[in-house]
PDB file of C-alpha atoms in Angstrom:
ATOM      1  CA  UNK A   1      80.381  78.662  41.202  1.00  0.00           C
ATOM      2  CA  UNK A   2      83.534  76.860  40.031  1.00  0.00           C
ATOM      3  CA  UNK A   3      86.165  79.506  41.739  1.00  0.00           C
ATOM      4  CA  UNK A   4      89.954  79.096  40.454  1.00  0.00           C
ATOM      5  CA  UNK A   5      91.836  79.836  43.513  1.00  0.00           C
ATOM      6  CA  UNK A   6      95.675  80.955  44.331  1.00  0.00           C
ATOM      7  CA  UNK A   7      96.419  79.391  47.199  1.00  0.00           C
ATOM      8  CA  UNK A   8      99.757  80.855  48.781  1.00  0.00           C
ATOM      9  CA  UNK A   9     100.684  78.422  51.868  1.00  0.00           C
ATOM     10  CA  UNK A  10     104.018  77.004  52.430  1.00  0.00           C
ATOM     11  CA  UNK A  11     102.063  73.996  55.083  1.00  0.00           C
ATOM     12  CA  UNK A  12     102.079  70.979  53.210  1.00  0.00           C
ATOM     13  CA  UNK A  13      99.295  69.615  55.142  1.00  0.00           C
ATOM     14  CA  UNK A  14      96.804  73.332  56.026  1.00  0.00           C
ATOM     15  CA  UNK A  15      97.397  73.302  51.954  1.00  0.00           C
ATOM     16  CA  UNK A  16      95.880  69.714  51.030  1.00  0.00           C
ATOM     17  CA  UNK A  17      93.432  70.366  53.993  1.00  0.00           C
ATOM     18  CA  UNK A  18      92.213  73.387  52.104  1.00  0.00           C
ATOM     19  CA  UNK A  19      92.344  72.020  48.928  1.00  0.00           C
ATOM     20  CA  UNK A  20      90.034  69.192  49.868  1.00  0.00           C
ATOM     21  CA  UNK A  21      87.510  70.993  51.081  1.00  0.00           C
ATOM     22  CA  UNK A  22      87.698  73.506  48.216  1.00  0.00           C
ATOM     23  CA  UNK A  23      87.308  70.731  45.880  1.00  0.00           C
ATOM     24  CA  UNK A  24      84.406  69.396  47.391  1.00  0.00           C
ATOM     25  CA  UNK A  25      82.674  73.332  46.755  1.00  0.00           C
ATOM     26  CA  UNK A  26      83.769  72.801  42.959  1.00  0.00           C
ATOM     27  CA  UNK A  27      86.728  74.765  43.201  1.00  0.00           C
ATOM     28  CA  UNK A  28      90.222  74.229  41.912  1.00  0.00           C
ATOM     29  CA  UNK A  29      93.519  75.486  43.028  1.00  0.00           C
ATOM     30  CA  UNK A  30      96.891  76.318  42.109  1.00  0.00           C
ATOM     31  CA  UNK A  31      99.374  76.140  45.478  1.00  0.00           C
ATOM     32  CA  UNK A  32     102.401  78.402  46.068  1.00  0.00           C
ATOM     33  CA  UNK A  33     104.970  77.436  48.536  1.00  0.00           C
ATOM     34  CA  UNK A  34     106.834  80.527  48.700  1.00  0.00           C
ATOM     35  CA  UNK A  35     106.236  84.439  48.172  1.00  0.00           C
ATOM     36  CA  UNK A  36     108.341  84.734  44.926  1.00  0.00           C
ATOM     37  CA  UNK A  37     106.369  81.865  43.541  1.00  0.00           C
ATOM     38  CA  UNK A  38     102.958  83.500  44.299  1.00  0.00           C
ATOM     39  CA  UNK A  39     104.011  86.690  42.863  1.00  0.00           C
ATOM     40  CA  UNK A  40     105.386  85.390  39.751  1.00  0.00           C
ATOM     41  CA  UNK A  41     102.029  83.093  39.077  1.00  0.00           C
ATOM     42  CA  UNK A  42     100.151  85.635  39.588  1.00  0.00           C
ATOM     43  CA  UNK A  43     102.077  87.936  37.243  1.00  0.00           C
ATOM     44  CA  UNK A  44     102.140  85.519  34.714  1.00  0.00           C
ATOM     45  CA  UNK A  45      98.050  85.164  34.364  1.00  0.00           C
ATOM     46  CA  UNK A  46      95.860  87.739  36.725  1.00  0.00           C
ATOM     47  CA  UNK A  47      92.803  86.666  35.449  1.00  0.00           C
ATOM     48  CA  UNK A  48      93.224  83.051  35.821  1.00  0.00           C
ATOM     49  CA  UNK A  49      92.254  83.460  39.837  1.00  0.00           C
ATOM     50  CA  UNK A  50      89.029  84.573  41.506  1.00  0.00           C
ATOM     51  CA  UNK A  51      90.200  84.697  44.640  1.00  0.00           C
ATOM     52  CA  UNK A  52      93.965  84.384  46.705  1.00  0.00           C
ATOM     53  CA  UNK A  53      94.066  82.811  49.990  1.00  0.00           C
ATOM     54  CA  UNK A  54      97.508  84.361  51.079  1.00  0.00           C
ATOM     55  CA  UNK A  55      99.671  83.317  54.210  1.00  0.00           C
ATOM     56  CA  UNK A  56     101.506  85.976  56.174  1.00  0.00           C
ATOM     57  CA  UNK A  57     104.684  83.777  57.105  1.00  0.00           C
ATOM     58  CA  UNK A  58     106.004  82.931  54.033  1.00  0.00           C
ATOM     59  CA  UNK A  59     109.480  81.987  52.870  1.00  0.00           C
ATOM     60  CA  UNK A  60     111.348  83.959  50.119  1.00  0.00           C
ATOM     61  CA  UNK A  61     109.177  87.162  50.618  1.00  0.00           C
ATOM     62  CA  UNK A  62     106.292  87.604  53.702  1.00  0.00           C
ATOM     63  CA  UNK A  63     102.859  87.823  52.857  1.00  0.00           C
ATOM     64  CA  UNK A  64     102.679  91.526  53.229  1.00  0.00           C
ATOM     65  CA  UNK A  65     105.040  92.119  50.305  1.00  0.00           C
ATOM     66  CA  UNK A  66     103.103  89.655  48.319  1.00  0.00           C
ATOM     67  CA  UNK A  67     100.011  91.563  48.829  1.00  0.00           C
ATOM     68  CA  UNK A  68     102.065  94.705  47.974  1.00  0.00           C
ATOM     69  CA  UNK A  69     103.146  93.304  44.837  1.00  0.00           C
ATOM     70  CA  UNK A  70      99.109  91.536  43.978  1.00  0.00           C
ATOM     71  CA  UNK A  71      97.749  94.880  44.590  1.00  0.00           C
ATOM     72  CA  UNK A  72      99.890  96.351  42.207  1.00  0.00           C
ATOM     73  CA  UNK A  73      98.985  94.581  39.451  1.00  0.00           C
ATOM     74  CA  UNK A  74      95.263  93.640  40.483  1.00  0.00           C
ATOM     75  CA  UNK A  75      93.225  96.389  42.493  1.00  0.00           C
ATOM     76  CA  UNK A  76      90.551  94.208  42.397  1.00  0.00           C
ATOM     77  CA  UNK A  77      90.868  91.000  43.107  1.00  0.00           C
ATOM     78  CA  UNK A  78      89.758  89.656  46.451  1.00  0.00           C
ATOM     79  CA  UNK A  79      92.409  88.279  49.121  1.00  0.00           C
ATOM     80  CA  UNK A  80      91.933  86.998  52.151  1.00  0.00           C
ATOM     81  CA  UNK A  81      95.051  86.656  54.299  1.00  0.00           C
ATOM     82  CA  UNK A  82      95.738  83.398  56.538  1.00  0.00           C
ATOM     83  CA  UNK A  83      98.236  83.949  59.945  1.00  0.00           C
ATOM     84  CA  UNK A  84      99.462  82.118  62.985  1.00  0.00           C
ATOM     85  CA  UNK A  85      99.494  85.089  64.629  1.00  0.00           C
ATOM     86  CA  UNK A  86      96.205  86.690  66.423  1.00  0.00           C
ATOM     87  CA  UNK A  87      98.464  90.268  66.727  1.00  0.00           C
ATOM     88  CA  UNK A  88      95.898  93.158  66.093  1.00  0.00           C
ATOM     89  CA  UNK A  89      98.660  94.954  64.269  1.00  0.00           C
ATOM     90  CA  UNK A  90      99.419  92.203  62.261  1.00  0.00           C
ATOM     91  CA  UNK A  91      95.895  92.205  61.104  1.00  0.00           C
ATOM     92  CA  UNK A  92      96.023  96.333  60.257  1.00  0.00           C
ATOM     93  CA  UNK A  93      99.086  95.772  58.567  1.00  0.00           C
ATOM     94  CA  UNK A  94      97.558  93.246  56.003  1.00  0.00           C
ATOM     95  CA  UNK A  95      94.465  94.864  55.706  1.00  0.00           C
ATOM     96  CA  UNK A  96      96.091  98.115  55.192  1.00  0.00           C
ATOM     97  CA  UNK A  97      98.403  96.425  52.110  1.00  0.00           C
ATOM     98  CA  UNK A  98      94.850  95.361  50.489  1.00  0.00           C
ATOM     99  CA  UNK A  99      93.813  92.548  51.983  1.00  0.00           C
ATOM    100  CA  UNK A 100      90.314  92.295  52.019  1.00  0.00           C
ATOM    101  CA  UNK A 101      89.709  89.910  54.639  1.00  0.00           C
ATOM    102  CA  UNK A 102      91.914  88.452  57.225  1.00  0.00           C
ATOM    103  CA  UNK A 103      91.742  84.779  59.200  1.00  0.00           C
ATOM    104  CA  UNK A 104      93.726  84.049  62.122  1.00  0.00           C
ATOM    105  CA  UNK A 105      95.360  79.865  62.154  1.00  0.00           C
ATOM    106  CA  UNK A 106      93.443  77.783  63.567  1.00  0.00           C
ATOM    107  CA  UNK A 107      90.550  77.919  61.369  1.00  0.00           C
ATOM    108  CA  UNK A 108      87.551  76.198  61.143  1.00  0.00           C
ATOM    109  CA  UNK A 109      87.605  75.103  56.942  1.00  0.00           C
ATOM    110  CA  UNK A 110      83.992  75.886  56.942  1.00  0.00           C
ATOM    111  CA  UNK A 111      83.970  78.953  58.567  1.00  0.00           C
ATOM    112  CA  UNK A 112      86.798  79.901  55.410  1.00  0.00           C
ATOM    113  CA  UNK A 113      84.364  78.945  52.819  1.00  0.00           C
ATOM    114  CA  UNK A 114      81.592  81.335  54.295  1.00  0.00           C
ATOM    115  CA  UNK A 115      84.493  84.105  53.686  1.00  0.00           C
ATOM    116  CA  UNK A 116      85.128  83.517  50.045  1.00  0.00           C
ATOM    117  CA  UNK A 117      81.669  82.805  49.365  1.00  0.00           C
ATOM    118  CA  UNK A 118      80.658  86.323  50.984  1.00  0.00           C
ATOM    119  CA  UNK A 119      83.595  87.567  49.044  1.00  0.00           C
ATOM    120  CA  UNK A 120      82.700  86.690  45.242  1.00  0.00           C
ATOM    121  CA  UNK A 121      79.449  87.057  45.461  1.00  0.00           C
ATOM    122  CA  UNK A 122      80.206  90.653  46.333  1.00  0.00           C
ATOM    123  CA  UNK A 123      82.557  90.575  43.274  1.00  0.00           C
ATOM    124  CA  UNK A 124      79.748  88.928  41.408  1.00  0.00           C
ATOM    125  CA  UNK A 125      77.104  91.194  41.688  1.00  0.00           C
ATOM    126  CA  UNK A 126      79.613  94.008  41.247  1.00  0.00           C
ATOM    127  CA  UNK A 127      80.096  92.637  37.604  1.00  0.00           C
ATOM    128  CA  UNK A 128      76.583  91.670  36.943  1.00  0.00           C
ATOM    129  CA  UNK A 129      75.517  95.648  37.985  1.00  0.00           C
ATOM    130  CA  UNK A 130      78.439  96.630  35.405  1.00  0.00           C
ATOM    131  CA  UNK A 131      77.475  94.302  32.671  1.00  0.00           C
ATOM    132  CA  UNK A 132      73.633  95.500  32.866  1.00  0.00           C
ATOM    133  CA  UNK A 133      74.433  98.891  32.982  1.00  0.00           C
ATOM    134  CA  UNK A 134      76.845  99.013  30.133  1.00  0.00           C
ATOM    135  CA  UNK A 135      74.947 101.026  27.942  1.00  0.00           C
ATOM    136  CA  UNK A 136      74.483 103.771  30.701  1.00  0.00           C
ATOM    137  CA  UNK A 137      75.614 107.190  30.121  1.00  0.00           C
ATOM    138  CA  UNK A 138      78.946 108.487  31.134  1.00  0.00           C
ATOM    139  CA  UNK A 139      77.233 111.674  32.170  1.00  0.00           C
ATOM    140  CA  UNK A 140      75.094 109.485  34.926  1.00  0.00           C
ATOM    141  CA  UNK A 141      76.317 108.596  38.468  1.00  0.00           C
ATOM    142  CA  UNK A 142      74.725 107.309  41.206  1.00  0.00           C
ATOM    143  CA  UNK A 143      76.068 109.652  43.678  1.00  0.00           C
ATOM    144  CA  UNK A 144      76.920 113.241  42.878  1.00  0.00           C
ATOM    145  CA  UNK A 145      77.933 115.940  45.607  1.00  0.00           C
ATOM    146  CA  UNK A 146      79.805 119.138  45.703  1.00  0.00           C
ATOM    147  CA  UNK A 147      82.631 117.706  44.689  1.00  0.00           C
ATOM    148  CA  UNK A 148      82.336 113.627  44.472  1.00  0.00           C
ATOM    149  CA  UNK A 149      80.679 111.706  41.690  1.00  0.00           C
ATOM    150  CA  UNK A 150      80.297 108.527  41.921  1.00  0.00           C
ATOM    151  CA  UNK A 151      79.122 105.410  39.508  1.00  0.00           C
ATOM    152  CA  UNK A 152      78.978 102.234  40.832  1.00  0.00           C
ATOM    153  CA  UNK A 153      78.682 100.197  37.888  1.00  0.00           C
ATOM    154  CA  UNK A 154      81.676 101.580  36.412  1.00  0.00           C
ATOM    155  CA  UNK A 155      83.751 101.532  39.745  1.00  0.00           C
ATOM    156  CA  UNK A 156      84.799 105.238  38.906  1.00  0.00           C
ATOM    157  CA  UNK A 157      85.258 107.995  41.346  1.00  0.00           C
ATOM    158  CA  UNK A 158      85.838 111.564  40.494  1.00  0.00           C
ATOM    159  CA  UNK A 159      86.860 114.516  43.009  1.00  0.00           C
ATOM    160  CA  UNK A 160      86.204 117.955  41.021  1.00  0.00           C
ATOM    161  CA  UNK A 161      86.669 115.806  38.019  1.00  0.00           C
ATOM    162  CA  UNK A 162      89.739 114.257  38.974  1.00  0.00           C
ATOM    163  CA  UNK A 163      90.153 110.018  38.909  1.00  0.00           C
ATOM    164  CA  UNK A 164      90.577 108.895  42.315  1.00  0.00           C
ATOM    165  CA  UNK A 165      92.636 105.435  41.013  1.00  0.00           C
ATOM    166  CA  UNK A 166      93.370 101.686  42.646  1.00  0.00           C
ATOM    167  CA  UNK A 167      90.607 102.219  45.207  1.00  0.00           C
ATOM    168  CA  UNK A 168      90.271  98.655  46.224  1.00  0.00           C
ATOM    169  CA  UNK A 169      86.420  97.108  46.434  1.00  0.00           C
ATOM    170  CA  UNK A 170      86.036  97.555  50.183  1.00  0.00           C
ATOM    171  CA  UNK A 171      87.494 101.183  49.857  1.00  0.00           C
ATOM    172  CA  UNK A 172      84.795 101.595  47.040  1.00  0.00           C
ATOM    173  CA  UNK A 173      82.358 100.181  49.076  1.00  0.00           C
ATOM    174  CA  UNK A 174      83.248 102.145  51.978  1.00  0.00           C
ATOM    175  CA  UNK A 175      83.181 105.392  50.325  1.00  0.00           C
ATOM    176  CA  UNK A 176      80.003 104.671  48.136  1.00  0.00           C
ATOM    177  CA  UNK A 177      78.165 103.678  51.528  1.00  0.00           C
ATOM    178  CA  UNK A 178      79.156 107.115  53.662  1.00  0.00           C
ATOM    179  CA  UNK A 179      78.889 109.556  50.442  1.00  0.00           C
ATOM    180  CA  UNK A 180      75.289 108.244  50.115  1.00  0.00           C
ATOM    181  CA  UNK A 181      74.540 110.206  53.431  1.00  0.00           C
ATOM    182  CA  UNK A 182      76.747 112.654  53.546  1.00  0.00           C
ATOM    183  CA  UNK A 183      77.194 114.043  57.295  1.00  0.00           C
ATOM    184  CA  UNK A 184      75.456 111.219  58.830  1.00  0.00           C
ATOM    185  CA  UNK A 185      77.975 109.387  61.207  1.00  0.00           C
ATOM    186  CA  UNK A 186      78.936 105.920  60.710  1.00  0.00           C
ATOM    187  CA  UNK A 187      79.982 103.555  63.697  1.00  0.00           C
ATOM    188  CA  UNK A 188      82.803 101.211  62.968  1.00  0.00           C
ATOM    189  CA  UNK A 189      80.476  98.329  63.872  1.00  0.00           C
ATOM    190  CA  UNK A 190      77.540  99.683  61.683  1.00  0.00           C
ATOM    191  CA  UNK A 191      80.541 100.195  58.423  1.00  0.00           C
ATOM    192  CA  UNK A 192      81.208  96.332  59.312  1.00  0.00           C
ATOM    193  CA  UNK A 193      77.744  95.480  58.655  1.00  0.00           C
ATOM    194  CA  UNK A 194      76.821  97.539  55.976  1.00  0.00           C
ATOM    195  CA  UNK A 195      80.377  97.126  54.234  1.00  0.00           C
ATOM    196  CA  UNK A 196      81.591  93.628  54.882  1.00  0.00           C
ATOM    197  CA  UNK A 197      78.048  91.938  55.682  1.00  0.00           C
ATOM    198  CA  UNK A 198      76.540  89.957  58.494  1.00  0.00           C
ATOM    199  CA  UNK A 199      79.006  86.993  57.638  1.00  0.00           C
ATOM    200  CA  UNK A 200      82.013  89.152  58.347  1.00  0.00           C
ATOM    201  CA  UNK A 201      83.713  88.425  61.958  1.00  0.00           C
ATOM    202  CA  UNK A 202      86.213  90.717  61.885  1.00  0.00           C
ATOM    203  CA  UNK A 203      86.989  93.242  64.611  1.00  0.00           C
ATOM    204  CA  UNK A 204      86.224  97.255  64.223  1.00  0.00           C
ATOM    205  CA  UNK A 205      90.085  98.453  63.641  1.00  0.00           C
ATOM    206  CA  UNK A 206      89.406  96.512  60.314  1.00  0.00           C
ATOM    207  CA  UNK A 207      87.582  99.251  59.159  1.00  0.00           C
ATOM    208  CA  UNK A 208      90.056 101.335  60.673  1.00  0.00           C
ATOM    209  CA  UNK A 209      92.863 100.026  58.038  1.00  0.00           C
ATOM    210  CA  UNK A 210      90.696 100.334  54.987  1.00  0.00           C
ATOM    211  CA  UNK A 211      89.554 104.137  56.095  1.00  0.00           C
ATOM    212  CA  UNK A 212      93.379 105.077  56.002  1.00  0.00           C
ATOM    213  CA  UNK A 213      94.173 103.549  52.872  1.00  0.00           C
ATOM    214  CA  UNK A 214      91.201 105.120  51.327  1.00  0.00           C
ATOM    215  CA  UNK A 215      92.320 109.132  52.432  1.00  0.00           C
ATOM    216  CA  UNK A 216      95.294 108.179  51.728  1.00  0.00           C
ATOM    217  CA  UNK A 217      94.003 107.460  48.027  1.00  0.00           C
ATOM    218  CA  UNK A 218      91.538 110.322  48.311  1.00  0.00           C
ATOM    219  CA  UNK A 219      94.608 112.896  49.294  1.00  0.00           C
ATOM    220  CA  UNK A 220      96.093 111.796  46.256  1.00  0.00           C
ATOM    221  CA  UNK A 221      93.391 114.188  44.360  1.00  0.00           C
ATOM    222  CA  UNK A 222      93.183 116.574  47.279  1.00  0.00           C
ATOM    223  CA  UNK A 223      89.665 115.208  48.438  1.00  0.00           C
ATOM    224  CA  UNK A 224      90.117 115.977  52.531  1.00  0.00           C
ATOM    225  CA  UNK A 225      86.645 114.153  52.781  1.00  0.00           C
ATOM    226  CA  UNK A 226      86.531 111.486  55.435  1.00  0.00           C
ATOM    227  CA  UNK A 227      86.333 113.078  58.626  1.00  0.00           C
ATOM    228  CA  UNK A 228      86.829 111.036  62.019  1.00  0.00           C
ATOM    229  CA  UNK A 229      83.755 111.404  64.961  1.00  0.00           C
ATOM    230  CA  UNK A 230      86.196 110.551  68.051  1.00  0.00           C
ATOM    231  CA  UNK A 231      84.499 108.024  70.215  1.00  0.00           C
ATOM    232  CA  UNK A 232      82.000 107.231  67.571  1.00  0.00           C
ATOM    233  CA  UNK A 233      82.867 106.333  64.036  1.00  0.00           C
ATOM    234  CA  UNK A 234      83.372 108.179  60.404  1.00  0.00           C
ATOM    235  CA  UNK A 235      81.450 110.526  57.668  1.00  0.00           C
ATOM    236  CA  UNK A 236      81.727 111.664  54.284  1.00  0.00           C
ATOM    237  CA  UNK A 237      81.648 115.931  54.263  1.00  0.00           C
ATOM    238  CA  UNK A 238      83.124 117.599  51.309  1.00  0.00           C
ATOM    239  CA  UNK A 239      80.725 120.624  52.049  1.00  0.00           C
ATOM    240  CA  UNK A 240      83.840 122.616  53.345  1.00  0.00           C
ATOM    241  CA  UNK A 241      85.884 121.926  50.336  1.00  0.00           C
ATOM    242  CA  UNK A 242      86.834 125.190  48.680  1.00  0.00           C
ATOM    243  CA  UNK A 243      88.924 124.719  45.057  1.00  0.00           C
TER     244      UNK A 243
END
């Protein structure tokens, strides 16, 4: 698994820390020092990089607008953002720009690796589901309600036949998982599990972020479908939908 990794980090030494132990996984790197010089590599070739590890404090331009401009040109790839600060809101914020995971400085190196590993081997089986299933029919979905159909291998979500666009993979994932069982109520801890996996540490307003983000995508096509269980978690219900 020979990852080619954006590293944004303007730390001399956290970046040749991280780059030794991502060298000793196989990996490469490319470093940026600065948020205009992530930006602009990553402009310049998106599908050089499997993965960005992305600092919040940056010079030039903060991590957040760097993640702006990333998910703007890349829905997809994975990013996992890096602070000195352990603020909660700090951590909503990036998550709710697109980040898809989010470590707070000090960090064990180790425990890092476990995160992108998780994280492109989610990616990985994404695109191996895609590839075998490239022949399917574009009349097929895995997941069809009232007014959702889903297909998993083709990342494509419809609302009464509408695109819902840029959904990010844990917004997918997230929406795939509570439109399987629609009505039942999801926890925020049980969404971490199911969504994020057992090597995930994060804390439940994570989900929190990625739910916004994903109505707010969902509104986009008029699909009111995410419904909030105060005191206990989320559902999927488009049953009282009306056209």
């Amino acid at each position: 698994m020979g990852l080619k990794i954006l590293m944004v980090e303007d730390d001399n030494s956290v970046a040749e820390m991280m780059g030794m132990f991502f060298r000793k996984e196989g990996w490469s790197e490319d470093v940026a020092a600065d948020g205009i010089q992530a930006v602009d590599m990553f402009k310049k070739n998106p599908s050089k990089y499997d993965l960005i590890t992305l600092d919040l404090n940056l010079p030039k331009k903060d991590g957040i607008q760097v993640a702006k401009e990333v998910r703007a040109i890349s829905p997809t790839v994975p990013i996992i953002m890096l602070t000195a600060r352990d603020s909660e809101s700090d951590q909503v914020l990036g998550l709710g720009v697109g980040a898809d995971d989010y470590v707070t400085k000090p960090f064990s190196p180790l425990a890092l690796i476990a995160r992108i590993k998780a994280l492109h081997r989610r990616v990985m089986m994404e695109d191996d589901s895609s590839s075998s299933d490239s022949n399917e029919d574009k009349n097929d979905y895995d997941i069809e309600t009232a007014h959702l159909k889903i297909s998993k291998s083709r990342r494509e979500v419809l609302f009464d036949g509408r695109a819902v666009t840029n959904l990010t993979p844990k917004e997918f994932d997230l929406l795939f998982t509570m439109a399987q069982k629609p009505k039942q109520v999801f926890s925020r801890n049980q969404l971490l599990e199911l969504v994020w996996g057992y090597e995930y540490y994060g804390k439940e307003r994570t989900v929190d972020a990625h739910i916004k983000k994903l109505r707010q995508k969902l509104e986009k096509v008029g699909a009111d479908v995410i419904q909030t269980v105060w005191g206990v978690g989320y559902k999927f219900d488009d049953s009282q939908v009306t056209k």
